[in-house]
Amino acid sequence: MSYPNRSSPSSFILTGIPGLEDAQFWIAFPFCTMYFMAVLGNITLLTVIGMDPSLHLPMFYFLSMLAAIDLVLTTSTMPKLLSIFWFHSHEINFEGCVAQMFFIHSFSVVESGVLLTMAFDRYLAICKPLCYSAILTGPTIAKLGLAAAVRGFAIITPLTCMVTSLSYCGPRVIHHSYCEHMSVVKLACGDTRPNSIYGVTVATVVVGSDSMLIAVSYMLILREVIGLSSREARLKSFSTCSSHIGVILLFYMPGLFSSYAQRWGQNIPANLDILMADLYLLVPPMLNPLIYGMRTKVIRERVLSLLWQKGLQRRS
């Protein structure tokens, strides 16, 4: 299926997970469950933080940003993915595909920036507690959030423009579950090296710089924690840091794997690559509310209190 003499197709065909077409109907069930948990967890987190004035603190503002970003990331892909798996709705129009690509990649960069600000927040709270309130004021928090958003949009907007300026004259089948950048670029005619170079440079620089700064923050935090006199305080801090580092690795590693595999992973099975890419947009948004939210005592207590109040209202 081709469209000669057209610079842009009217639509693309998303295949889902190549090689697993017969299993996609059943794969959709755990995907739907994870999507439901991600949406429920992040909306709960936003609701609890928004309703409780005592949670209007820097750490919880950053958690709210992370929850909102995760909602955008999952919702920009999962409804369409589930419709492919369950209803064989493979077609997506060109504008919708470009919009989906922009949301996925820009909000991934924004989330990386927010994870970096959260590491900075933990560094100040543990290593510089006397300066914490003076540094992380309301305006500063707003500026940090805005900077993460502006950076994400500024980096991905040129990438999106480069994709829309390409000419497409071959098959319009995207061998992926969603409109990932390189999966779309591979369908274009002519020289696509600038797109490939820009894409891999963005992935490497953003992930490399942010993860390095996050690693430095947590090394400084761990050095401070080791010096604590209380064994209980050390164990609590180690537990918190290890869970945060786990979430960060879950966010960065599959994303880098997918980005590099699309360019140089000819020997990697396509179904493994795309399954990893799908889980990259599902697992971190599902786990973030649990690890960052429910493991935080004050949020856990607020959620349980909210559920208890609703239970009493129903009984009465």
PDB file of C-alpha atoms in Angstrom:
ATOM      1  CA  MET A   1       0.000   0.000   0.000  1.00  0.00           C
ATOM      2  CA  SER A   2       1.643   3.262  -1.102  1.00  0.00           C
ATOM      3  CA  TYR A   3       0.773   6.843  -1.928  1.00  0.00           C
ATOM      4  CA  PRO A   4       2.994   8.172  -4.757  1.00  0.00           C
ATOM      5  CA  ASN A   5       3.331  11.911  -5.310  1.00  0.00           C
ATOM      6  CA  ARG A   6       2.066  12.729  -1.833  1.00  0.00           C
ATOM      7  CA  SER A   7       4.270  14.456   0.707  1.00  0.00           C
ATOM      8  CA  SER A   8       2.129  13.282   3.638  1.00  0.00           C
ATOM      9  CA  PRO A   9      -0.289  10.355   3.868  1.00  0.00           C
ATOM     10  CA  SER A  10      -3.811  10.849   5.122  1.00  0.00           C
ATOM     11  CA  SER A  11      -3.254   8.084   7.680  1.00  0.00           C
ATOM     12  CA  PHE A  12      -0.932   5.349   8.938  1.00  0.00           C
ATOM     13  CA  ILE A  13      -1.579   1.747   9.968  1.00  0.00           C
ATOM     14  CA  LEU A  14      -0.285   0.711  13.403  1.00  0.00           C
ATOM     15  CA  THR A  15       0.398  -3.016  13.555  1.00  0.00           C
ATOM     16  CA  GLY A  16       0.584  -3.415  17.338  1.00  0.00           C
ATOM     17  CA  ILE A  17       3.239  -5.923  18.391  1.00  0.00           C
ATOM     18  CA  PRO A  18       4.683  -7.662  15.292  1.00  0.00           C
ATOM     19  CA  GLY A  19       4.829 -11.422  15.686  1.00  0.00           C
ATOM     20  CA  LEU A  20       2.339 -11.439  18.549  1.00  0.00           C
ATOM     21  CA  GLU A  21      -0.809 -10.560  16.590  1.00  0.00           C
ATOM     22  CA  ASP A  22      -2.643 -13.704  17.740  1.00  0.00           C
ATOM     23  CA  ALA A  23      -1.805 -13.020  21.393  1.00  0.00           C
ATOM     24  CA  GLN A  24      -2.607  -9.292  21.375  1.00  0.00           C
ATOM     25  CA  PHE A  25      -6.234  -9.815  22.458  1.00  0.00           C
ATOM     26  CA  TRP A  26      -5.023 -11.465  25.683  1.00  0.00           C
ATOM     27  CA  ILE A  27      -2.032  -9.139  26.162  1.00  0.00           C
ATOM     28  CA  ALA A  28      -4.522  -6.265  26.251  1.00  0.00           C
ATOM     29  CA  PHE A  29      -6.002  -7.461  29.561  1.00  0.00           C
ATOM     30  CA  PRO A  30      -2.868  -6.926  31.717  1.00  0.00           C
ATOM     31  CA  PHE A  31      -2.191  -3.730  29.759  1.00  0.00           C
ATOM     32  CA  CYS A  32      -5.692  -2.465  30.539  1.00  0.00           C
ATOM     33  CA  THR A  33      -5.272  -3.406  34.212  1.00  0.00           C
ATOM     34  CA  MET A  34      -1.971  -1.507  34.430  1.00  0.00           C
ATOM     35  CA  TYR A  35      -3.506   1.488  32.635  1.00  0.00           C
ATOM     36  CA  PHE A  36      -6.460   1.503  35.052  1.00  0.00           C
ATOM     37  CA  MET A  37      -4.088   1.325  38.039  1.00  0.00           C
ATOM     38  CA  ALA A  38      -1.942   4.140  36.596  1.00  0.00           C
ATOM     39  CA  VAL A  39      -4.945   6.425  36.020  1.00  0.00           C
ATOM     40  CA  LEU A  40      -6.543   5.626  39.392  1.00  0.00           C
ATOM     41  CA  GLY A  41      -3.263   6.000  41.305  1.00  0.00           C
ATOM     42  CA  ASN A  42      -2.268   9.296  39.735  1.00  0.00           C
ATOM     43  CA  ILE A  43      -5.746  10.849  39.972  1.00  0.00           C
ATOM     44  CA  THR A  44      -5.908   9.774  43.631  1.00  0.00           C
ATOM     45  CA  LEU A  45      -2.527  11.362  44.263  1.00  0.00           C
ATOM     46  CA  LEU A  46      -3.574  14.636  42.596  1.00  0.00           C
ATOM     47  CA  THR A  47      -6.902  14.670  44.474  1.00  0.00           C
ATOM     48  CA  VAL A  48      -5.383  14.017  47.901  1.00  0.00           C
ATOM     49  CA  ILE A  49      -2.623  16.602  47.461  1.00  0.00           C
ATOM     50  CA  GLY A  50      -5.069  19.176  46.056  1.00  0.00           C
ATOM     51  CA  MET A  51      -7.628  18.723  48.850  1.00  0.00           C
ATOM     52  CA  ASP A  52      -5.235  18.761  51.811  1.00  0.00           C
ATOM     53  CA  PRO A  53      -3.591  22.162  52.529  1.00  0.00           C
ATOM     54  CA  SER A  54      -1.024  20.459  54.789  1.00  0.00           C
ATOM     55  CA  LEU A  55       0.372  18.727  51.676  1.00  0.00           C
ATOM     56  CA  HIS A  56       0.947  21.977  49.810  1.00  0.00           C
ATOM     57  CA  LEU A  57       4.716  21.602  50.171  1.00  0.00           C
ATOM     58  CA  PRO A  58       7.541  21.428  47.587  1.00  0.00           C
ATOM     59  CA  MET A  59       7.867  17.633  47.644  1.00  0.00           C
ATOM     60  CA  PHE A  60       4.145  17.139  47.027  1.00  0.00           C
ATOM     61  CA  TYR A  61       3.997  19.814  44.323  1.00  0.00           C
ATOM     62  CA  PHE A  62       6.680  17.875  42.432  1.00  0.00           C
ATOM     63  CA  LEU A  63       4.705  14.660  43.000  1.00  0.00           C
ATOM     64  CA  SER A  64       1.650  16.380  41.509  1.00  0.00           C
ATOM     65  CA  MET A  65       3.661  17.385  38.433  1.00  0.00           C
ATOM     66  CA  LEU A  66       4.875  13.803  38.022  1.00  0.00           C
ATOM     67  CA  ALA A  67       1.324  12.441  38.370  1.00  0.00           C
ATOM     68  CA  ALA A  68      -0.063  14.877  35.774  1.00  0.00           C
ATOM     69  CA  ILE A  69       2.731  14.008  33.312  1.00  0.00           C
ATOM     70  CA  ASP A  70       2.149  10.271  33.789  1.00  0.00           C
ATOM     71  CA  LEU A  71      -1.558  10.729  33.055  1.00  0.00           C
ATOM     72  CA  VAL A  72      -0.714  12.480  29.785  1.00  0.00           C
ATOM     73  CA  LEU A  73       1.870   9.846  28.795  1.00  0.00           C
ATOM     74  CA  THR A  74      -0.407   6.854  29.368  1.00  0.00           C
ATOM     75  CA  THR A  75      -3.581   8.443  28.004  1.00  0.00           C
ATOM     76  CA  SER A  76      -1.879   9.595  24.802  1.00  0.00           C
ATOM     77  CA  THR A  77      -1.109   5.972  23.893  1.00  0.00           C
ATOM     78  CA  MET A  78      -3.091   3.354  25.813  1.00  0.00           C
ATOM     79  CA  PRO A  79      -6.664   3.978  24.535  1.00  0.00           C
ATOM     80  CA  LYS A  80      -5.466   3.655  20.929  1.00  0.00           C
ATOM     81  CA  LEU A  81      -3.245   0.678  21.788  1.00  0.00           C
ATOM     82  CA  LEU A  82      -6.142  -1.154  23.457  1.00  0.00           C
ATOM     83  CA  SER A  83      -8.406  -0.409  20.495  1.00  0.00           C
ATOM     84  CA  ILE A  84      -5.773  -2.022  18.223  1.00  0.00           C
ATOM     85  CA  PHE A  85      -5.472  -5.107  20.424  1.00  0.00           C
ATOM     86  CA  TRP A  86      -9.194  -5.614  21.064  1.00  0.00           C
ATOM     87  CA  PHE A  87     -11.039  -4.060  18.104  1.00  0.00           C
ATOM     88  CA  HIS A  88      -8.407  -4.155  15.314  1.00  0.00           C
ATOM     89  CA  SER A  89      -8.654  -0.380  14.950  1.00  0.00           C
ATOM     90  CA  HIS A  90      -5.233  -0.034  13.321  1.00  0.00           C
ATOM     91  CA  GLU A  91      -5.656   3.204  11.377  1.00  0.00           C
ATOM     92  CA  ILE A  92      -4.539   6.576  12.761  1.00  0.00           C
ATOM     93  CA  ASN A  93      -4.660   9.797  10.763  1.00  0.00           C
ATOM     94  CA  PHE A  94      -1.437  11.649  10.024  1.00  0.00           C
ATOM     95  CA  GLU A  95      -2.190  14.621  12.287  1.00  0.00           C
ATOM     96  CA  GLY A  96      -3.185  12.329  15.150  1.00  0.00           C
ATOM     97  CA  CYS A  97       0.005  10.326  14.693  1.00  0.00           C
ATOM     98  CA  VAL A  98       2.168  13.463  14.806  1.00  0.00           C
ATOM     99  CA  ALA A  99       0.279  14.742  17.874  1.00  0.00           C
ATOM    100  CA  GLN A 100       0.732  11.396  19.639  1.00  0.00           C
ATOM    101  CA  MET A 101       4.452  11.428  18.826  1.00  0.00           C
ATOM    102  CA  PHE A 102       4.807  14.964  20.191  1.00  0.00           C
ATOM    103  CA  PHE A 103       3.019  14.152  23.453  1.00  0.00           C
ATOM    104  CA  ILE A 104       4.979  10.928  24.031  1.00  0.00           C
ATOM    105  CA  HIS A 105       8.431  12.368  23.426  1.00  0.00           C
ATOM    106  CA  SER A 106       7.944  15.873  24.858  1.00  0.00           C
ATOM    107  CA  PHE A 107       6.334  14.676  28.097  1.00  0.00           C
ATOM    108  CA  SER A 108       9.017  12.000  28.468  1.00  0.00           C
ATOM    109  CA  VAL A 109      11.601  14.802  28.442  1.00  0.00           C
ATOM    110  CA  VAL A 110       9.442  16.852  30.842  1.00  0.00           C
ATOM    111  CA  GLU A 111       9.206  13.861  33.208  1.00  0.00           C
ATOM    112  CA  SER A 112      12.980  13.479  33.129  1.00  0.00           C
ATOM    113  CA  GLY A 113      13.271  17.122  34.192  1.00  0.00           C
ATOM    114  CA  VAL A 114      10.757  16.664  37.014  1.00  0.00           C
ATOM    115  CA  LEU A 115      12.613  13.563  38.276  1.00  0.00           C
ATOM    116  CA  LEU A 116      15.744  15.712  38.350  1.00  0.00           C
ATOM    117  CA  THR A 117      13.991  18.438  40.382  1.00  0.00           C
ATOM    118  CA  MET A 118      12.685  15.772  42.781  1.00  0.00           C
ATOM    119  CA  ALA A 119      16.230  14.495  43.320  1.00  0.00           C
ATOM    120  CA  PHE A 120      17.290  18.108  43.995  1.00  0.00           C
ATOM    121  CA  ASP A 121      14.381  18.447  46.443  1.00  0.00           C
ATOM    122  CA  ARG A 122      15.504  15.311  48.352  1.00  0.00           C
ATOM    123  CA  TYR A 123      19.120  16.551  48.364  1.00  0.00           C
ATOM    124  CA  LEU A 124      18.098  19.861  49.950  1.00  0.00           C
ATOM    125  CA  ALA A 125      15.754  18.171  52.449  1.00  0.00           C
ATOM    126  CA  ILE A 126      18.410  15.736  53.696  1.00  0.00           C
ATOM    127  CA  CYS A 127      21.715  17.531  53.127  1.00  0.00           C
ATOM    128  CA  LYS A 128      20.702  21.203  53.532  1.00  0.00           C
ATOM    129  CA  PRO A 129      17.584  21.150  55.746  1.00  0.00           C
ATOM    130  CA  LEU A 130      18.174  24.650  57.151  1.00  0.00           C
ATOM    131  CA  CYS A 131      18.191  26.136  53.636  1.00  0.00           C
ATOM    132  CA  TYR A 132      15.281  24.064  52.319  1.00  0.00           C
ATOM    133  CA  SER A 133      12.435  26.518  52.909  1.00  0.00           C
ATOM    134  CA  ALA A 134      14.487  29.510  51.821  1.00  0.00           C
ATOM    135  CA  ILE A 135      15.496  27.920  48.487  1.00  0.00           C
ATOM    136  CA  LEU A 136      12.336  26.040  47.484  1.00  0.00           C
ATOM    137  CA  THR A 137       9.822  28.878  47.689  1.00  0.00           C
ATOM    138  CA  GLY A 138       6.562  28.873  45.740  1.00  0.00           C
ATOM    139  CA  PRO A 139       7.935  30.963  42.845  1.00  0.00           C
ATOM    140  CA  THR A 140      11.060  28.772  42.638  1.00  0.00           C
ATOM    141  CA  ILE A 141       8.954  25.592  42.434  1.00  0.00           C
ATOM    142  CA  ALA A 142       6.832  27.147  39.675  1.00  0.00           C
ATOM    143  CA  LYS A 143       9.962  28.174  37.758  1.00  0.00           C
ATOM    144  CA  LEU A 144      11.470  24.686  38.044  1.00  0.00           C
ATOM    145  CA  GLY A 145       8.263  23.090  36.764  1.00  0.00           C
ATOM    146  CA  LEU A 146       7.992  25.627  33.948  1.00  0.00           C
ATOM    147  CA  ALA A 147      11.646  25.110  32.999  1.00  0.00           C
ATOM    148  CA  ALA A 148      11.104  21.322  32.746  1.00  0.00           C
ATOM    149  CA  ALA A 149       8.034  21.875  30.532  1.00  0.00           C
ATOM    150  CA  VAL A 150       9.663  24.499  28.296  1.00  0.00           C
ATOM    151  CA  ARG A 151      12.752  22.334  27.841  1.00  0.00           C
ATOM    152  CA  GLY A 152      10.659  19.320  26.829  1.00  0.00           C
ATOM    153  CA  PHE A 153       8.564  21.254  24.315  1.00  0.00           C
ATOM    154  CA  ALA A 154      11.555  23.188  22.942  1.00  0.00           C
ATOM    155  CA  ILE A 155      13.551  20.009  22.317  1.00  0.00           C
ATOM    156  CA  ILE A 156      10.753  17.963  20.740  1.00  0.00           C
ATOM    157  CA  THR A 157       9.076  20.682  18.636  1.00  0.00           C
ATOM    158  CA  PRO A 158      11.946  20.707  16.060  1.00  0.00           C
ATOM    159  CA  LEU A 159      11.810  16.896  15.972  1.00  0.00           C
ATOM    160  CA  THR A 160       8.091  17.032  15.191  1.00  0.00           C
ATOM    161  CA  CYS A 161       8.586  19.690  12.513  1.00  0.00           C
ATOM    162  CA  MET A 162      11.309  17.594  10.881  1.00  0.00           C
ATOM    163  CA  VAL A 163       8.914  14.619  10.705  1.00  0.00           C
ATOM    164  CA  THR A 164       6.094  16.676   9.144  1.00  0.00           C
ATOM    165  CA  SER A 165       8.476  18.132   6.531  1.00  0.00           C
ATOM    166  CA  LEU A 166       9.483  14.683   5.235  1.00  0.00           C
ATOM    167  CA  SER A 167       7.960  13.148   2.118  1.00  0.00           C
ATOM    168  CA  TYR A 168       6.301   9.756   2.459  1.00  0.00           C
ATOM    169  CA  CYS A 169       6.007   7.671  -0.673  1.00  0.00           C
ATOM    170  CA  GLY A 170       6.296   4.070   0.493  1.00  0.00           C
ATOM    171  CA  PRO A 171       4.188   1.725   2.626  1.00  0.00           C
ATOM    172  CA  ARG A 172       2.202   3.462   5.359  1.00  0.00           C
ATOM    173  CA  VAL A 173       2.413   0.605   7.866  1.00  0.00           C
ATOM    174  CA  ILE A 174       4.102   1.503  11.173  1.00  0.00           C
ATOM    175  CA  HIS A 175       5.465  -1.633  12.808  1.00  0.00           C
ATOM    176  CA  HIS A 176       4.760  -0.404  16.298  1.00  0.00           C
ATOM    177  CA  SER A 177       1.922   0.012  18.812  1.00  0.00           C
ATOM    178  CA  TYR A 178       2.084   3.806  18.690  1.00  0.00           C
ATOM    179  CA  CYS A 179       3.687   6.592  16.652  1.00  0.00           C
ATOM    180  CA  GLU A 180       7.257   6.371  17.901  1.00  0.00           C
ATOM    181  CA  HIS A 181       9.603   8.812  16.164  1.00  0.00           C
ATOM    182  CA  MET A 182      11.941   6.466  14.293  1.00  0.00           C
ATOM    183  CA  SER A 183       9.136   4.049  13.387  1.00  0.00           C
ATOM    184  CA  VAL A 184       7.481   6.899  11.465  1.00  0.00           C
ATOM    185  CA  VAL A 185      10.732   8.256   9.995  1.00  0.00           C
ATOM    186  CA  LYS A 186      11.541   4.833   8.516  1.00  0.00           C
ATOM    187  CA  LEU A 187       8.536   5.239   6.185  1.00  0.00           C
ATOM    188  CA  ALA A 188       9.851   8.469   4.681  1.00  0.00           C
ATOM    189  CA  CYS A 189      11.654   8.895   1.352  1.00  0.00           C
ATOM    190  CA  GLY A 190      14.976  10.616   0.903  1.00  0.00           C
ATOM    191  CA  ASP A 191      17.626  11.386   3.499  1.00  0.00           C
ATOM    192  CA  THR A 192      16.385  10.789   7.024  1.00  0.00           C
ATOM    193  CA  ARG A 193      19.793  10.940   8.711  1.00  0.00           C
ATOM    194  CA  PRO A 194      19.169  14.401  10.275  1.00  0.00           C
ATOM    195  CA  ASN A 195      16.066  13.001  11.985  1.00  0.00           C
ATOM    196  CA  SER A 196      17.942   9.960  13.237  1.00  0.00           C
ATOM    197  CA  ILE A 197      20.934  11.985  14.441  1.00  0.00           C
ATOM    198  CA  TYR A 198      18.760  14.578  16.186  1.00  0.00           C
ATOM    199  CA  GLY A 199      16.606  11.898  17.830  1.00  0.00           C
ATOM    200  CA  VAL A 200      19.481   9.840  19.209  1.00  0.00           C
ATOM    201  CA  THR A 201      21.344  12.994  20.297  1.00  0.00           C
ATOM    202  CA  VAL A 202      18.305  14.222  22.252  1.00  0.00           C
ATOM    203  CA  ALA A 203      17.829  10.824  23.917  1.00  0.00           C
ATOM    204  CA  THR A 204      21.507  10.532  24.832  1.00  0.00           C
ATOM    205  CA  VAL A 205      22.004  14.117  26.050  1.00  0.00           C
ATOM    206  CA  VAL A 206      18.762  14.358  28.036  1.00  0.00           C
ATOM    207  CA  VAL A 207      19.046  10.938  29.668  1.00  0.00           C
ATOM    208  CA  GLY A 208      22.819  11.221  30.106  1.00  0.00           C
ATOM    209  CA  SER A 209      22.835  14.680  31.715  1.00  0.00           C
ATOM    210  CA  ASP A 210      19.713  14.211  33.848  1.00  0.00           C
ATOM    211  CA  SER A 211      20.628  10.734  35.083  1.00  0.00           C
ATOM    212  CA  MET A 212      24.173  11.877  35.901  1.00  0.00           C
ATOM    213  CA  LEU A 213      22.894  14.818  37.945  1.00  0.00           C
ATOM    214  CA  ILE A 214      20.347  12.570  39.674  1.00  0.00           C
ATOM    215  CA  ALA A 215      23.108  10.058  40.453  1.00  0.00           C
ATOM    216  CA  VAL A 216      25.287  12.819  41.944  1.00  0.00           C
ATOM    217  CA  SER A 217      22.348  14.026  44.070  1.00  0.00           C
ATOM    218  CA  TYR A 218      21.705  10.561  45.472  1.00  0.00           C
ATOM    219  CA  MET A 219      25.403   9.902  46.097  1.00  0.00           C
ATOM    220  CA  LEU A 220      25.527  13.089  48.173  1.00  0.00           C
ATOM    221  CA  ILE A 221      22.320  12.027  49.933  1.00  0.00           C
ATOM    222  CA  LEU A 222      23.706   8.555  50.699  1.00  0.00           C
ATOM    223  CA  ARG A 223      26.931  10.068  52.015  1.00  0.00           C
ATOM    224  CA  GLU A 224      24.869  12.224  54.355  1.00  0.00           C
ATOM    225  CA  VAL A 225      22.667   9.286  55.369  1.00  0.00           C
ATOM    226  CA  ILE A 226      25.661   7.093  56.254  1.00  0.00           C
ATOM    227  CA  GLY A 227      26.705   9.769  58.740  1.00  0.00           C
ATOM    228  CA  LEU A 228      23.375   9.682  60.599  1.00  0.00           C
ATOM    229  CA  SER A 229      23.697   8.485  64.173  1.00  0.00           C
ATOM    230  CA  SER A 230      20.324   6.731  64.306  1.00  0.00           C
ATOM    231  CA  ARG A 231      20.209   3.268  62.710  1.00  0.00           C
ATOM    232  CA  GLU A 232      16.452   3.611  62.177  1.00  0.00           C
ATOM    233  CA  ALA A 233      16.909   6.921  60.341  1.00  0.00           C
ATOM    234  CA  ARG A 234      19.606   5.380  58.137  1.00  0.00           C
ATOM    235  CA  LEU A 235      17.417   2.401  57.212  1.00  0.00           C
ATOM    236  CA  LYS A 236      14.442   4.661  56.450  1.00  0.00           C
ATOM    237  CA  SER A 237      16.546   6.939  54.243  1.00  0.00           C
ATOM    238  CA  PHE A 238      18.157   3.971  52.453  1.00  0.00           C
ATOM    239  CA  SER A 239      14.714   2.481  51.806  1.00  0.00           C
ATOM    240  CA  THR A 240      13.394   5.756  50.395  1.00  0.00           C
ATOM    241  CA  CYS A 241      16.458   6.321  48.201  1.00  0.00           C
ATOM    242  CA  SER A 242      16.503   2.759  46.858  1.00  0.00           C
ATOM    243  CA  SER A 243      12.831   2.885  45.868  1.00  0.00           C
ATOM    244  CA  HIS A 244      13.307   6.263  44.147  1.00  0.00           C
ATOM    245  CA  ILE A 245      16.380   4.987  42.293  1.00  0.00           C
ATOM    246  CA  GLY A 246      14.394   1.921  41.209  1.00  0.00           C
ATOM    247  CA  VAL A 247      11.675   4.123  39.681  1.00  0.00           C
ATOM    248  CA  ILE A 248      14.287   6.266  37.944  1.00  0.00           C
ATOM    249  CA  LEU A 249      15.968   3.195  36.414  1.00  0.00           C
ATOM    250  CA  LEU A 250      12.568   1.880  35.294  1.00  0.00           C
ATOM    251  CA  PHE A 251      11.959   5.190  33.529  1.00  0.00           C
ATOM    252  CA  TYR A 252      15.347   5.628  31.852  1.00  0.00           C
ATOM    253  CA  MET A 253      16.523   2.120  30.920  1.00  0.00           C
ATOM    254  CA  PRO A 254      13.556   0.921  28.784  1.00  0.00           C
ATOM    255  CA  GLY A 255      13.362   4.343  27.098  1.00  0.00           C
ATOM    256  CA  LEU A 256      17.019   4.260  26.070  1.00  0.00           C
ATOM    257  CA  PHE A 257      16.750   0.602  25.054  1.00  0.00           C
ATOM    258  CA  SER A 258      13.789   1.382  22.778  1.00  0.00           C
ATOM    259  CA  SER A 259      15.446   4.470  21.297  1.00  0.00           C
ATOM    260  CA  TYR A 260      18.695   2.685  20.425  1.00  0.00           C
ATOM    261  CA  ALA A 261      16.975  -0.536  19.307  1.00  0.00           C
ATOM    262  CA  GLN A 262      14.919   1.375  16.735  1.00  0.00           C
ATOM    263  CA  ARG A 263      18.152   2.599  15.130  1.00  0.00           C
ATOM    264  CA  TRP A 264      20.717  -0.166  15.573  1.00  0.00           C
ATOM    265  CA  GLY A 265      18.897  -3.149  17.037  1.00  0.00           C
ATOM    266  CA  GLN A 266      18.568  -5.249  13.881  1.00  0.00           C
ATOM    267  CA  ASN A 267      19.379  -8.405  15.884  1.00  0.00           C
ATOM    268  CA  ILE A 268      16.826  -7.635  18.614  1.00  0.00           C
ATOM    269  CA  PRO A 269      13.435  -9.336  18.080  1.00  0.00           C
ATOM    270  CA  ALA A 270      10.890  -6.711  17.037  1.00  0.00           C
ATOM    271  CA  ASN A 271       8.252  -8.007  19.448  1.00  0.00           C
ATOM    272  CA  LEU A 272      10.654  -7.659  22.411  1.00  0.00           C
ATOM    273  CA  ASP A 273      11.624  -4.124  21.412  1.00  0.00           C
ATOM    274  CA  ILE A 274       8.013  -2.970  21.010  1.00  0.00           C
ATOM    275  CA  LEU A 275       6.813  -4.770  24.133  1.00  0.00           C
ATOM    276  CA  MET A 276       9.524  -2.935  26.095  1.00  0.00           C
ATOM    277  CA  ALA A 277       8.469   0.366  24.497  1.00  0.00           C
ATOM    278  CA  ASP A 278       4.830  -0.263  25.465  1.00  0.00           C
ATOM    279  CA  LEU A 279       5.736  -1.150  29.054  1.00  0.00           C
ATOM    280  CA  TYR A 280       7.938   1.955  29.263  1.00  0.00           C
ATOM    281  CA  LEU A 281       4.759   4.047  28.997  1.00  0.00           C
ATOM    282  CA  LEU A 282       2.817   1.862  31.444  1.00  0.00           C
ATOM    283  CA  VAL A 283       4.986   0.549  34.265  1.00  0.00           C
ATOM    284  CA  PRO A 284       6.535   3.817  35.605  1.00  0.00           C
ATOM    285  CA  PRO A 285       3.154   5.674  35.618  1.00  0.00           C
ATOM    286  CA  MET A 286       1.618   2.689  37.444  1.00  0.00           C
ATOM    287  CA  LEU A 287       4.420   2.413  40.033  1.00  0.00           C
ATOM    288  CA  ASN A 288       5.110   6.116  40.647  1.00  0.00           C
ATOM    289  CA  PRO A 289       1.972   6.710  42.775  1.00  0.00           C
ATOM    290  CA  LEU A 290       2.762   3.591  44.823  1.00  0.00           C
ATOM    291  CA  ILE A 291       6.450   4.272  45.394  1.00  0.00           C
ATOM    292  CA  TYR A 292       6.470   8.059  45.606  1.00  0.00           C
ATOM    293  CA  GLY A 293       2.979   8.408  47.030  1.00  0.00           C
ATOM    294  CA  MET A 294       1.716   5.461  49.045  1.00  0.00           C
ATOM    295  CA  ARG A 295       5.112   4.819  50.616  1.00  0.00           C
ATOM    296  CA  THR A 296       4.970   8.382  51.941  1.00  0.00           C
ATOM    297  CA  LYS A 297       3.316   8.056  55.335  1.00  0.00           C
ATOM    298  CA  VAL A 298       1.346  11.296  55.270  1.00  0.00           C
ATOM    299  CA  ILE A 299      -0.181  10.554  51.824  1.00  0.00           C
ATOM    300  CA  ARG A 300      -0.979   6.970  52.829  1.00  0.00           C
ATOM    301  CA  GLU A 301      -2.783   8.236  55.917  1.00  0.00           C
ATOM    302  CA  ARG A 302      -4.748  10.808  53.886  1.00  0.00           C
ATOM    303  CA  VAL A 303      -5.840   8.191  51.327  1.00  0.00           C
ATOM    304  CA  LEU A 304      -6.936   5.753  54.047  1.00  0.00           C
ATOM    305  CA  SER A 305      -8.763   8.563  55.848  1.00  0.00           C
ATOM    306  CA  LEU A 306     -10.555   9.543  52.622  1.00  0.00           C
ATOM    307  CA  LEU A 307     -11.614   5.926  51.985  1.00  0.00           C
ATOM    308  CA  TRP A 308     -12.796   5.561  55.588  1.00  0.00           C
ATOM    309  CA  GLN A 309     -14.929   8.711  55.344  1.00  0.00           C
ATOM    310  CA  LYS A 310     -16.534   7.497  52.108  1.00  0.00           C
ATOM    311  CA  GLY A 311     -17.243   4.130  53.726  1.00  0.00           C
ATOM    312  CA  LEU A 312     -18.980   5.803  56.637  1.00  0.00           C
ATOM    313  CA  GLN A 313     -21.045   8.020  54.315  1.00  0.00           C
ATOM    314  CA  ARG A 314     -22.285   4.978  52.389  1.00  0.00           C
ATOM    315  CA  ARG A 315     -23.283   3.190  55.613  1.00  0.00           C
ATOM    316  CA  SER A 316     -25.167   6.215  56.873  1.00  0.00           C
TER     317      SER A 316
END
